[in-house]
């Protein structure tokens, strides 16, 4: 049966329109790039959040017992939440300048007409582990919706950036129900996320100016009744790599490192927002360490958050109370620097220890992607 000429014309037009739409969508997708955030992105970022400006976000922090099987990782009745809202535009611009200076950029996925479609703060944490490698922290990831396509497009580009920066892994905290989409990018559940809230978010006003590069030694345990004294102090370039690395090896993988390489890496770890601390016994032996890394939040009203990393105490002193004193001293330091909360990731069997230090398990967990 012969079709009328108008049928072929209609079919050709429909095919052309469909092909045109496909080309248009591919061009829009190809034009998406990762760039540094700008003051003009404020309005777009507000729309990406899980709430309108000044309303609270349950994604930021949920202090709770482990998620139930019936509703893993989702907010539940009777749970105490730290209510955190978006800052105003003036505070956003001010913090943007501080973040750029401190080397903690917020990157946005820009699409058609350079509009921000997704955003995240990207922090490179230098370490002495693994021969002096570094890890990428992905924070304040927007859109908050776990199934947002743009969220995972941005994550894929951030993983590429982490690999170019020489990071051996990238980590982020997310609800357990985000595991499936994160798995498509190679993320695996890594550790529990714990937090200690010890302040009220500072909203507006001048940005907080932390100075971890000016931390002074402080007594951890005073010598008394024949017991040794312990001091908490920053790790120095004059400290021996041969003494520090075996201590860290009790925590994770280490690689032999020359003293010059050790000093070079240590200089990268010392700054306004990061400091490696060690516990020194009165006889000069190093018996514990912890790294305090401050995150300057660009979008939320609690401006500074402390991340406690690489916590270890020499095996011979475990159970003596030194570990608890070490963690509490790091928390006090974070408070002094203006932080409103501290966050750490740990294995399941270490949760009781950190609970004694004032940390609670939250409804987020740490996901890691090894690069």
GROMACS .gro file of C-alpha atoms in nm:
model
  371
    1UNK     CA    1   0.000   0.000   0.000
    2UNK     CA    2   0.139   0.335  -0.105
    3UNK     CA    3   0.158   0.605   0.158
    4UNK     CA    4   0.045   0.954   0.068
    5UNK     CA    5   0.325   1.210   0.012
    6UNK     CA    6   0.222   1.397   0.323
    7UNK     CA    7   0.304   1.089   0.533
    8UNK     CA    8   0.665   1.079   0.416
    9UNK     CA    9   0.699   1.453   0.470
   10UNK     CA   10   0.563   1.424   0.826
   11UNK     CA   11   0.792   1.131   0.903
   12UNK     CA   12   1.096   1.319   0.772
   13UNK     CA   13   1.014   1.625   0.979
   14UNK     CA   14   0.963   1.412   1.293
   15UNK     CA   15   1.296   1.235   1.238
   16UNK     CA   16   1.475   1.565   1.183
   17UNK     CA   17   1.326   1.711   1.500
   18UNK     CA   18   1.421   1.402   1.701
   19UNK     CA   19   1.779   1.411   1.570
   20UNK     CA   20   1.797   1.783   1.638
   21UNK     CA   21   1.681   1.730   1.995
   22UNK     CA   22   1.942   1.457   2.048
   23UNK     CA   23   2.221   1.680   1.911
   24UNK     CA   24   2.100   1.969   2.127
   25UNK     CA   25   2.100   1.756   2.442
   26UNK     CA   26   2.444   1.613   2.363
   27UNK     CA   27   2.585   1.961   2.311
   28UNK     CA   28   2.437   2.077   2.640
   29UNK     CA   29   2.582   1.775   2.818
   30UNK     CA   30   2.923   1.824   2.651
   31UNK     CA   31   2.931   2.192   2.750
   32UNK     CA   32   2.923   2.108   3.122
   33UNK     CA   33   3.251   2.189   3.293
   34UNK     CA   34   3.389   2.207   3.645
   35UNK     CA   35   3.496   2.558   3.744
   36UNK     CA   36   3.563   2.764   4.054
   37UNK     CA   37   3.264   2.913   4.228
   38UNK     CA   38   3.181   3.281   4.177
   39UNK     CA   39   2.978   3.534   4.378
   40UNK     CA   40   2.717   3.533   4.101
   41UNK     CA   41   2.645   3.162   4.171
   42UNK     CA   42   2.470   3.240   4.501
   43UNK     CA   43   2.111   3.228   4.371
   44UNK     CA   44   2.169   2.905   4.180
   45UNK     CA   45   2.327   2.738   4.485
   46UNK     CA   46   2.028   2.830   4.701
   47UNK     CA   47   1.804   2.646   4.457
   48UNK     CA   48   2.027   2.337   4.472
   49UNK     CA   49   1.984   2.291   4.848
   50UNK     CA   50   1.729   2.060   5.010
   51UNK     CA   51   1.550   2.363   5.151
   52UNK     CA   52   1.492   2.729   5.092
   53UNK     CA   53   1.726   2.982   5.249
   54UNK     CA   54   1.736   2.991   5.630
   55UNK     CA   55   1.544   2.665   5.666
   56UNK     CA   56   1.717   2.376   5.834
   57UNK     CA   57   1.880   2.087   5.654
   58UNK     CA   58   1.858   1.731   5.780
   59UNK     CA   59   2.136   1.634   5.540
   60UNK     CA   60   2.407   1.820   5.730
   61UNK     CA   61   2.408   1.632   6.054
   62UNK     CA   62   2.183   1.386   6.229
   63UNK     CA   63   2.285   1.273   6.573
   64UNK     CA   64   2.140   0.930   6.613
   65UNK     CA   65   2.189   0.566   6.683
   66UNK     CA   66   2.267   0.338   6.386
   67UNK     CA   67   2.000   0.346   6.112
   68UNK     CA   68   1.724   0.090   6.129
   69UNK     CA   69   1.683  -0.179   5.867
   70UNK     CA   70   1.336  -0.058   5.782
   71UNK     CA   71   1.456   0.290   5.692
   72UNK     CA   72   1.837   0.292   5.660
   73UNK     CA   73   1.993   0.632   5.700
   74UNK     CA   74   1.672   0.830   5.684
   75UNK     CA   75   1.556   1.083   5.949
   76UNK     CA   76   1.349   0.926   6.226
   77UNK     CA   77   1.128   1.046   6.505
   78UNK     CA   78   1.304   1.116   6.834
   79UNK     CA   79   1.640   1.192   6.671
   80UNK     CA   80   1.828   1.506   6.774
   81UNK     CA   81   1.942   1.710   6.476
   82UNK     CA   82   2.183   2.000   6.448
   83UNK     CA   83   1.978   2.246   6.248
   84UNK     CA   84   2.197   2.410   5.987
   85UNK     CA   85   2.074   2.661   5.732
   86UNK     CA   86   2.219   2.849   5.439
   87UNK     CA   87   2.409   3.172   5.511
   88UNK     CA   88   2.312   3.503   5.352
   89UNK     CA   89   2.467   3.649   5.038
   90UNK     CA   90   2.703   3.891   5.216
   91UNK     CA   91   2.848   3.615   5.435
   92UNK     CA   92   2.878   3.393   5.127
   93UNK     CA   93   3.091   3.647   4.940
   94UNK     CA   94   3.309   3.708   5.246
   95UNK     CA   95   3.370   3.337   5.304
   96UNK     CA   96   3.441   3.287   4.936
   97UNK     CA   97   3.741   3.517   4.965
   98UNK     CA   98   3.863   3.335   5.277
   99UNK     CA   99   3.824   2.993   5.115
  100UNK     CA  100   4.022   3.096   4.810
  101UNK     CA  101   4.302   3.223   5.031
  102UNK     CA  102   4.304   2.903   5.239
  103UNK     CA  103   4.318   2.674   4.937
  104UNK     CA  104   3.980   2.505   4.992
  105UNK     CA  105   3.800   2.581   4.667
  106UNK     CA  106   3.434   2.518   4.605
  107UNK     CA  107   3.384   2.392   4.252
  108UNK     CA  108   3.063   2.405   4.051
  109UNK     CA  109   2.940   2.203   3.758
  110UNK     CA  110   2.841   2.470   3.507
  111UNK     CA  111   2.603   2.391   3.226
  112UNK     CA  112   2.419   2.583   2.957
  113UNK     CA  113   2.465   2.961   2.991
  114UNK     CA  114   2.728   2.891   3.262
  115UNK     CA  115   2.455   2.821   3.522
  116UNK     CA  116   2.567   2.624   3.830
  117UNK     CA  117   2.405   2.278   3.827
  118UNK     CA  118   2.600   2.120   4.115
  119UNK     CA  119   2.867   2.221   4.365
  120UNK     CA  120   3.111   2.076   4.618
  121UNK     CA  121   3.400   2.187   4.836
  122UNK     CA  122   3.720   2.009   4.735
  123UNK     CA  123   3.990   1.966   5.002
  124UNK     CA  124   4.325   1.796   4.947
  125UNK     CA  125   4.459   1.655   5.275
  126UNK     CA  126   4.833   1.586   5.267
  127UNK     CA  127   4.943   1.283   5.466
  128UNK     CA  128   5.256   1.100   5.581
  129UNK     CA  129   5.087   0.765   5.514
  130UNK     CA  130   5.153   0.571   5.193
  131UNK     CA  131   5.486   0.738   5.130
  132UNK     CA  132   5.353   1.090   5.161
  133UNK     CA  133   5.034   1.075   4.958
  134UNK     CA  134   4.716   1.280   4.989
  135UNK     CA  135   4.342   1.222   5.014
  136UNK     CA  136   4.059   1.426   4.865
  137UNK     CA  137   3.766   1.529   5.087
  138UNK     CA  138   3.444   1.609   4.899
  139UNK     CA  139   3.222   1.824   5.119
  140UNK     CA  140   2.899   2.027   5.092
  141UNK     CA  141   2.790   1.832   4.785
  142UNK     CA  142   2.489   1.985   4.611
  143UNK     CA  143   2.224   1.905   4.490
  144UNK     CA  144   2.145   1.726   4.813
  145UNK     CA  145   1.899   1.485   4.649
  146UNK     CA  146   2.062   1.141   4.640
  147UNK     CA  147   1.930   1.064   4.291
  148UNK     CA  148   2.025   1.391   4.124
  149UNK     CA  149   2.199   1.328   3.790
  150UNK     CA  150   2.400   1.651   3.816
  151UNK     CA  151   2.526   1.546   4.160
  152UNK     CA  152   2.697   1.241   4.013
  153UNK     CA  153   2.819   1.423   3.702
  154UNK     CA  154   3.000   1.663   3.934
  155UNK     CA  155   3.134   1.372   4.143
  156UNK     CA  156   3.280   1.206   3.834
  157UNK     CA  157   3.467   1.524   3.743
  158UNK     CA  158   3.583   1.570   4.103
  159UNK     CA  159   3.729   1.218   4.097
  160UNK     CA  160   3.927   1.313   3.788
  161UNK     CA  161   4.052   1.624   3.967
  162UNK     CA  162   4.153   1.413   4.270
  163UNK     CA  163   4.350   1.175   4.047
  164UNK     CA  164   4.529   1.467   3.879
  165UNK     CA  165   4.619   1.603   4.225
  166UNK     CA  166   4.789   1.273   4.308
  167UNK     CA  167   4.533   1.161   4.568
  168UNK     CA  168   4.520   0.791   4.647
  169UNK     CA  169   4.152   0.811   4.748
  170UNK     CA  170   3.850   1.040   4.760
  171UNK     CA  171   3.605   1.029   5.049
  172UNK     CA  172   3.268   1.182   5.125
  173UNK     CA  173   2.997   1.140   5.388
  174UNK     CA  174   2.653   1.046   5.259
  175UNK     CA  175   2.337   0.867   5.378
  176UNK     CA  176   2.351   0.486   5.349
  177UNK     CA  177   2.065   0.490   5.098
  178UNK     CA  178   2.299   0.670   4.853
  179UNK     CA  179   2.517   0.358   4.832
  180UNK     CA  180   2.372   0.230   4.503
  181UNK     CA  181   2.428   0.542   4.291
  182UNK     CA  182   2.768   0.600   4.454
  183UNK     CA  183   2.870   0.244   4.369
  184UNK     CA  184   2.836   0.329   3.999
  185UNK     CA  185   3.127   0.570   4.047
  186UNK     CA  186   3.332   0.315   4.237
  187UNK     CA  187   3.259   0.437   4.590
  188UNK     CA  188   3.236   0.172   4.861
  189UNK     CA  189   3.114   0.204   5.223
  190UNK     CA  190   3.426   0.264   5.427
  191UNK     CA  191   3.371   0.366   5.790
  192UNK     CA  192   3.115   0.504   6.031
  193UNK     CA  193   3.083   0.881   6.062
  194UNK     CA  194   3.082   1.025   6.414
  195UNK     CA  195   3.042   1.383   6.527
  196UNK     CA  196   3.068   1.594   6.840
  197UNK     CA  197   2.866   1.915   6.855
  198UNK     CA  198   3.006   2.170   7.097
  199UNK     CA  199   2.893   2.511   6.979
  200UNK     CA  200   2.623   2.721   6.822
  201UNK     CA  201   2.677   2.804   6.455
  202UNK     CA  202   2.804   3.158   6.406
  203UNK     CA  203   2.573   3.323   6.153
  204UNK     CA  204   2.686   3.625   5.954
  205UNK     CA  205   2.946   3.872   6.079
  206UNK     CA  206   3.316   3.862   6.002
  207UNK     CA  207   3.466   3.530   5.891
  208UNK     CA  208   3.648   3.330   6.157
  209UNK     CA  209   4.026   3.335   6.108
  210UNK     CA  210   4.172   3.009   6.243
  211UNK     CA  211   4.550   2.980   6.285
  212UNK     CA  212   4.653   2.620   6.334
  213UNK     CA  213   5.001   2.724   6.220
  214UNK     CA  214   5.041   2.905   6.552
  215UNK     CA  215   4.946   2.621   6.788
  216UNK     CA  216   5.166   2.603   7.096
  217UNK     CA  217   5.260   2.285   7.289
  218UNK     CA  218   5.026   2.201   7.576
  219UNK     CA  219   5.042   1.957   7.864
  220UNK     CA  220   4.844   1.641   7.813
  221UNK     CA  221   4.938   1.464   8.136
  222UNK     CA  222   5.136   1.628   8.416
  223UNK     CA  223   5.414   1.412   8.568
  224UNK     CA  224   5.314   1.297   8.916
  225UNK     CA  225   5.381   1.013   9.161
  226UNK     CA  226   5.644   0.856   8.943
  227UNK     CA  227   5.422   0.864   8.631
  228UNK     CA  228   5.561   1.009   8.310
  229UNK     CA  229   5.435   1.338   8.176
  230UNK     CA  230   5.305   1.382   7.822
  231UNK     CA  231   5.292   1.692   7.599
  232UNK     CA  232   5.081   1.751   7.289
  233UNK     CA  233   5.265   1.957   7.029
  234UNK     CA  234   5.282   2.013   6.652
  235UNK     CA  235   5.499   1.775   6.455
  236UNK     CA  236   5.828   1.944   6.364
  237UNK     CA  237   6.053   1.913   6.062
  238UNK     CA  238   6.330   1.825   6.308
  239UNK     CA  239   6.140   1.513   6.420
  240UNK     CA  240   6.277   1.189   6.286
  241UNK     CA  241   6.092   1.009   6.010
  242UNK     CA  242   6.234   0.686   6.153
  243UNK     CA  243   6.035   0.748   6.473
  244UNK     CA  244   5.712   0.893   6.330
  245UNK     CA  245   5.649   0.641   6.051
  246UNK     CA  246   5.656   0.326   6.272
  247UNK     CA  247   5.397   0.495   6.492
  248UNK     CA  248   5.172   0.566   6.192
  249UNK     CA  249   5.228   0.210   6.068
  250UNK     CA  250   5.021   0.094   6.366
  251UNK     CA  251   4.727   0.274   6.201
  252UNK     CA  252   4.764   0.214   5.829
  253UNK     CA  253   5.006   0.142   5.547
  254UNK     CA  254   5.331   0.339   5.548
  255UNK     CA  255   5.625   0.338   5.308
  256UNK     CA  256   5.988   0.408   5.403
  257UNK     CA  257   6.061   0.774   5.350
  258UNK     CA  258   6.383   0.972   5.351
  259UNK     CA  259   6.419   1.253   5.601
  260UNK     CA  260   6.417   1.512   5.321
  261UNK     CA  261   6.097   1.367   5.173
  262UNK     CA  262   5.945   1.354   5.522
  263UNK     CA  263   6.027   1.722   5.578
  264UNK     CA  264   5.892   1.819   5.236
  265UNK     CA  265   5.560   1.644   5.299
  266UNK     CA  266   5.533   1.781   5.651
  267UNK     CA  267   5.560   2.138   5.523
  268UNK     CA  268   5.258   2.069   5.299
  269UNK     CA  269   5.061   1.952   5.604
  270UNK     CA  270   5.125   2.260   5.815
  271UNK     CA  271   4.907   2.564   5.755
  272UNK     CA  272   4.625   2.780   5.878
  273UNK     CA  273   4.373   2.496   5.845
  274UNK     CA  274   4.575   2.178   5.903
  275UNK     CA  275   4.821   2.067   6.170
  276UNK     CA  276   4.966   1.725   6.256
  277UNK     CA  277   5.002   1.684   6.633
  278UNK     CA  278   5.210   1.434   6.828
  279UNK     CA  279   5.213   1.317   7.189
  280UNK     CA  280   5.564   1.336   7.331
  281UNK     CA  281   5.657   1.156   7.649
  282UNK     CA  282   5.889   1.327   7.898
  283UNK     CA  283   6.179   1.112   7.773
  284UNK     CA  284   6.131   1.246   7.417
  285UNK     CA  285   5.960   0.939   7.270
  286UNK     CA  286   5.665   1.002   7.039
  287UNK     CA  287   5.373   0.782   7.148
  288UNK     CA  288   5.066   0.921   6.970
  289UNK     CA  289   4.952   1.144   6.686
  290UNK     CA  290   4.645   1.307   6.538
  291UNK     CA  291   4.582   1.548   6.250
  292UNK     CA  292   4.334   1.834   6.283
  293UNK     CA  293   4.195   1.953   5.949
  294UNK     CA  294   3.956   2.248   5.948
  295UNK     CA  295   3.693   2.279   5.679
  296UNK     CA  296   3.565   2.625   5.603
  297UNK     CA  297   3.201   2.576   5.506
  298UNK     CA  298   3.110   2.811   5.228
  299UNK     CA  299   2.735   2.752   5.220
  300UNK     CA  300   2.622   2.653   5.571
  301UNK     CA  301   2.589   2.876   5.873
  302UNK     CA  302   2.827   2.676   6.092
  303UNK     CA  303   3.139   2.819   5.933
  304UNK     CA  304   3.415   2.592   6.061
  305UNK     CA  305   3.408   2.214   6.103
  306UNK     CA  306   3.704   2.016   6.239
  307UNK     CA  307   3.797   1.681   6.087
  308UNK     CA  308   4.007   1.456   6.311
  309UNK     CA  309   4.231   1.233   6.101
  310UNK     CA  310   4.495   0.962   6.150
  311UNK     CA  311   4.444   0.908   6.524
  312UNK     CA  312   4.683   0.654   6.675
  313UNK     CA  313   4.844   0.577   7.012
  314UNK     CA  314   5.139   0.344   7.055
  315UNK     CA  315   5.021  -0.011   7.128
  316UNK     CA  316   5.210  -0.017   7.457
  317UNK     CA  317   5.003   0.271   7.596
  318UNK     CA  318   4.657   0.172   7.480
  319UNK     CA  319   4.417   0.142   7.769
  320UNK     CA  320   4.611   0.400   7.972
  321UNK     CA  321   4.376   0.689   7.893
  322UNK     CA  322   4.627   0.870   7.669
  323UNK     CA  323   4.411   0.817   7.361
  324UNK     CA  324   4.105   0.976   7.520
  325UNK     CA  325   4.311   1.271   7.643
  326UNK     CA  326   4.455   1.311   7.293
  327UNK     CA  327   4.112   1.322   7.127
  328UNK     CA  328   3.968   1.558   7.388
  329UNK     CA  329   4.267   1.791   7.350
  330UNK     CA  330   4.212   1.799   6.972
  331UNK     CA  331   3.844   1.882   7.027
  332UNK     CA  332   3.938   2.166   7.263
  333UNK     CA  333   4.180   2.297   7.002
  334UNK     CA  334   3.901   2.290   6.742
  335UNK     CA  335   3.676   2.486   6.979
  336UNK     CA  336   3.947   2.744   7.035
  337UNK     CA  337   3.977   2.789   6.659
  338UNK     CA  338   3.605   2.869   6.633
  339UNK     CA  339   3.463   2.534   6.519
  340UNK     CA  340   3.108   2.438   6.615
  341UNK     CA  341   3.154   2.064   6.568
  342UNK     CA  342   3.412   1.794   6.502
  343UNK     CA  343   3.376   1.499   6.266
  344UNK     CA  344   3.572   1.177   6.234
  345UNK     CA  345   3.545   0.842   6.057
  346UNK     CA  346   3.626   0.516   6.232
  347UNK     CA  347   3.575   0.142   6.213
  348UNK     CA  348   3.282  -0.017   6.391
  349UNK     CA  349   3.489  -0.161   6.676
  350UNK     CA  350   3.628   0.184   6.763
  351UNK     CA  351   3.287   0.349   6.808
  352UNK     CA  352   3.267   0.274   7.185
  353UNK     CA  353   3.602   0.447   7.241
  354UNK     CA  354   3.497   0.765   7.058
  355UNK     CA  355   3.161   0.761   7.235
  356UNK     CA  356   3.356   0.803   7.560
  357UNK     CA  357   3.518   1.109   7.401
  358UNK     CA  358   3.179   1.275   7.338
  359UNK     CA  359   3.121   1.163   6.978
  360UNK     CA  360   2.790   1.024   6.852
  361UNK     CA  361   2.719   0.821   6.545
  362UNK     CA  362   2.522   1.016   6.286
  363UNK     CA  363   2.296   0.914   6.000
  364UNK     CA  364   2.575   0.955   5.747
  365UNK     CA  365   2.858   0.717   5.667
  366UNK     CA  366   3.192   0.754   5.495
  367UNK     CA  367   3.222   0.632   5.136
  368UNK     CA  368   3.565   0.594   4.974
  369UNK     CA  369   3.679   0.565   4.615
  370UNK     CA  370   4.037   0.443   4.576
  371UNK     CA  371   4.209   0.596   4.276
   0.00000   0.00000   0.00000
